[in-house]
mmCIF file of the C-alpha atoms, coordinates in Angstrom:
data_MODEL
# 
_entry.id   MODEL 
# 
loop_
_atom_site.group_PDB 
_atom_site.id 
_atom_site.type_symbol 
_atom_site.label_atom_id 
_atom_site.label_alt_id 
_atom_site.label_comp_id 
_atom_site.label_asym_id 
_atom_site.label_entity_id 
_atom_site.label_seq_id 
_atom_site.pdbx_PDB_ins_code 
_atom_site.Cartn_x 
_atom_site.Cartn_y 
_atom_site.Cartn_z 
_atom_site.occupancy 
_atom_site.B_iso_or_equiv 
_atom_site.pdbx_formal_charge 
_atom_site.auth_seq_id 
_atom_site.auth_comp_id 
_atom_site.auth_asym_id 
_atom_site.auth_atom_id 
_atom_site.pdbx_PDB_model_num 
ATOM 1  C CA . MET A 1 1  ? 14.845 24.500  -1.848  1.00 0.00 ? 1  MET A CA 1 
ATOM 2  C CA . SER A 1 2  ? 13.110 23.000  1.254   1.00 0.00 ? 2  SER A CA 1 
ATOM 3  C CA . SER A 1 3  ? 14.372 21.635  3.473   1.00 0.00 ? 3  SER A CA 1 
ATOM 4  C CA . ALA A 1 4  ? 12.597 18.736  3.615   1.00 0.00 ? 4  ALA A CA 1 
ATOM 5  C CA . SER A 1 5  ? 14.496 17.242  0.387   1.00 0.00 ? 5  SER A CA 1 
ATOM 6  C CA . VAL A 1 6  ? 16.491 13.719  1.120   1.00 0.00 ? 6  VAL A CA 1 
ATOM 7  C CA . SER A 1 7  ? 20.245 14.373  0.499   1.00 0.00 ? 7  SER A CA 1 
ATOM 8  C CA . PRO A 1 8  ? 21.639 11.862  -1.495  1.00 0.00 ? 8  PRO A CA 1 
ATOM 9  C CA . SER A 1 9  ? 23.310 9.982   1.269   1.00 0.00 ? 9  SER A CA 1 
ATOM 10 C CA . SER A 1 10 ? 19.811 8.795   3.422   1.00 0.00 ? 10 SER A CA 1 
ATOM 11 C CA . PRO A 1 11 ? 19.203 5.462   3.328   1.00 0.00 ? 11 PRO A CA 1 
ATOM 12 C CA . GLN A 1 12 ? 15.955 4.434   1.509   1.00 0.00 ? 12 GLN A CA 1 
ATOM 13 C CA . PRO A 1 13 ? 13.416 2.131   3.122   1.00 0.00 ? 13 PRO A CA 1 
ATOM 14 C CA . LEU A 1 14 ? 13.015 -1.122  1.704   1.00 0.00 ? 14 LEU A CA 1 
ATOM 15 C CA . PRO A 1 15 ? 9.877  -1.760  -0.184  1.00 0.00 ? 15 PRO A CA 1 
ATOM 16 C CA . GLU A 1 16 ? 7.500  -4.130  2.030   1.00 0.00 ? 16 GLU A CA 1 
ATOM 17 C CA . ARG A 1 17 ? 7.611  -7.282  0.124   1.00 0.00 ? 17 ARG A CA 1 
ATOM 18 C CA . PRO A 1 18 ? 5.447  -10.690 1.854   1.00 0.00 ? 18 PRO A CA 1 
ATOM 19 C CA . ASP A 1 19 ? 7.387  -13.106 4.316   1.00 0.00 ? 19 ASP A CA 1 
ATOM 20 C CA . THR A 1 20 ? 8.464  -14.938 1.489   1.00 0.00 ? 20 THR A CA 1 
ATOM 21 C CA . PRO A 1 21 ? 8.701  -15.614 -2.046  1.00 0.00 ? 21 PRO A CA 1 
ATOM 22 C CA . CYS A 1 22 ? 7.178  -18.614 -2.322  1.00 0.00 ? 22 CYS A CA 1 
ATOM 23 C CA . VAL A 1 23 ? 3.437  -19.291 -4.293  1.00 0.00 ? 23 VAL A CA 1 
ATOM 24 C CA . ALA A 1 24 ? 3.549  -23.335 -3.259  1.00 0.00 ? 24 ALA A CA 1 
ATOM 25 C CA . VAL A 1 25 ? 4.055  -23.742 -6.230  1.00 0.00 ? 25 VAL A CA 1 
ATOM 26 C CA . CYS A 1 26 ? 7.652  -25.752 -5.541  1.00 0.00 ? 26 CYS A CA 1 
ATOM 27 C CA . SER A 1 27 ? 9.547  -27.260 -8.157  1.00 0.00 ? 27 SER A CA 1 
ATOM 28 C CA . THR A 1 28 ? 13.443 -27.934 -9.163  1.00 0.00 ? 28 THR A CA 1 
ATOM 29 C CA . THR A 1 29 ? 13.276 -31.196 -10.657 1.00 0.00 ? 29 THR A CA 1 
ATOM 30 C CA . PHE A 1 30 ? 15.812 -29.472 -13.730 1.00 0.00 ? 30 PHE A CA 1 
ATOM 31 C CA . ASP A 1 31 ? 17.957 -27.535 -11.875 1.00 0.00 ? 31 ASP A CA 1 
ATOM 32 C CA . ASP A 1 32 ? 18.494 -25.389 -8.550  1.00 0.00 ? 32 ASP A CA 1 
ATOM 33 C CA . VAL A 1 33 ? 16.090 -22.614 -9.329  1.00 0.00 ? 33 VAL A CA 1 
ATOM 34 C CA . CYS A 1 34 ? 12.910 -23.237 -8.172  1.00 0.00 ? 34 CYS A CA 1 
ATOM 35 C CA . ARG A 1 35 ? 10.401 -23.117 -11.036 1.00 0.00 ? 35 ARG A CA 1 
ATOM 36 C CA . GLY A 1 36 ? 7.446  -21.029 -8.665  1.00 0.00 ? 36 GLY A CA 1 
ATOM 37 C CA . CYS A 1 37 ? 9.714  -18.553 -6.723  1.00 0.00 ? 37 CYS A CA 1 
ATOM 38 C CA . GLY A 1 38 ? 12.394 -18.315 -8.344  1.00 0.00 ? 38 GLY A CA 1 
ATOM 39 C CA . ARG A 1 39 ? 15.086 -19.209 -5.842  1.00 0.00 ? 39 ARG A CA 1 
ATOM 40 C CA . THR A 1 40 ? 17.901 -21.337 -5.605  1.00 0.00 ? 40 THR A CA 1 
ATOM 41 C CA . VAL A 1 41 ? 17.463 -24.354 -3.548  1.00 0.00 ? 41 VAL A CA 1 
ATOM 42 C CA . ASP A 1 42 ? 20.251 -23.246 -1.019  1.00 0.00 ? 42 ASP A CA 1 
ATOM 43 C CA . GLU A 1 43 ? 18.175 -19.499 -0.864  1.00 0.00 ? 43 GLU A CA 1 
ATOM 44 C CA . VAL A 1 44 ? 15.030 -21.502 -0.170  1.00 0.00 ? 44 VAL A CA 1 
ATOM 45 C CA . ALA A 1 45 ? 16.818 -23.638 2.439   1.00 0.00 ? 45 ALA A CA 1 
ATOM 46 C CA . GLN A 1 46 ? 18.400 -20.050 4.274   1.00 0.00 ? 46 GLN A CA 1 
ATOM 47 C CA . TRP A 1 47 ? 15.384 -18.458 3.554   1.00 0.00 ? 47 TRP A CA 1 
ATOM 48 C CA . VAL A 1 48 ? 14.643 -18.069 8.058   1.00 0.00 ? 48 VAL A CA 1 
ATOM 49 C CA . PHE A 1 49 ? 18.512 -17.525 8.860   1.00 0.00 ? 49 PHE A CA 1 
ATOM 50 C CA . MET A 1 50 ? 18.835 -14.791 6.466   1.00 0.00 ? 50 MET A CA 1 
ATOM 51 C CA . ASP A 1 51 ? 18.811 -11.229 7.572   1.00 0.00 ? 51 ASP A CA 1 
ATOM 52 C CA . VAL A 1 52 ? 16.771 -8.427  5.758   1.00 0.00 ? 52 VAL A CA 1 
ATOM 53 C CA . GLU A 1 53 ? 18.964 -7.022  3.005   1.00 0.00 ? 53 GLU A CA 1 
ATOM 54 C CA . GLN A 1 54 ? 19.464 -10.815 2.377   1.00 0.00 ? 54 GLN A CA 1 
ATOM 55 C CA . ARG A 1 55 ? 16.378 -11.181 1.544   1.00 0.00 ? 55 ARG A CA 1 
ATOM 56 C CA . GLU A 1 56 ? 16.050 -7.691  -0.245  1.00 0.00 ? 56 GLU A CA 1 
ATOM 57 C CA . LEU A 1 57 ? 19.133 -8.999  -2.552  1.00 0.00 ? 57 LEU A CA 1 
ATOM 58 C CA . VAL A 1 58 ? 17.322 -12.370 -3.640  1.00 0.00 ? 58 VAL A CA 1 
ATOM 59 C CA . TRP A 1 59 ? 13.773 -10.083 -4.044  1.00 0.00 ? 59 TRP A CA 1 
ATOM 60 C CA . GLN A 1 60 ? 15.721 -7.708  -6.336  1.00 0.00 ? 60 GLN A CA 1 
ATOM 61 C CA . ARG A 1 61 ? 17.059 -10.531 -8.277  1.00 0.00 ? 61 ARG A CA 1 
ATOM 62 C CA . ILE A 1 62 ? 14.489 -12.674 -8.191  1.00 0.00 ? 62 ILE A CA 1 
ATOM 63 C CA . LEU A 1 63 ? 11.957 -10.107 -9.409  1.00 0.00 ? 63 LEU A CA 1 
ATOM 64 C CA . ALA A 1 64 ? 14.111 -8.776  -12.297 1.00 0.00 ? 64 ALA A CA 1 
ATOM 65 C CA . GLN A 1 65 ? 14.194 -12.589 -13.655 1.00 0.00 ? 65 GLN A CA 1 
ATOM 66 C CA . GLY A 1 66 ? 10.187 -11.449 -13.887 1.00 0.00 ? 66 GLY A CA 1 
ATOM 67 C CA . TYR A 1 67 ? 9.056  -14.015 -10.489 1.00 0.00 ? 67 TYR A CA 1 
ATOM 68 C CA . PRO A 1 68 ? 7.314  -15.901 -8.522  1.00 0.00 ? 68 PRO A CA 1 
ATOM 69 C CA . ARG A 1 69 ? 5.279  -17.490 -11.554 1.00 0.00 ? 69 ARG A CA 1 
ATOM 70 C CA . ARG A 1 70 ? 2.297  -19.359 -10.424 1.00 0.00 ? 70 ARG A CA 1 
ATOM 71 C CA . ASN A 1 71 ? 2.016  -20.746 -13.716 1.00 0.00 ? 71 ASN A CA 1 
ATOM 72 C CA . TYR A 1 72 ? 5.312  -21.855 -15.675 1.00 0.00 ? 72 TYR A CA 1 
# 
């Protein structure tokens, strides 16, 4: 086995992402989730105050839900 193998306990690097999931299609007309980026109103408001790990959790959720969307 190679000495370059990664142990299961070593942290994986976070994927590179844009600064924000915003796609300039902002709409929360019918509920508290933006139809463009998939974030909640609170997540949008708190985005600049979130740390990298908090943002990554939001990214993972919205990507799993099919966001961000430019056409809805």
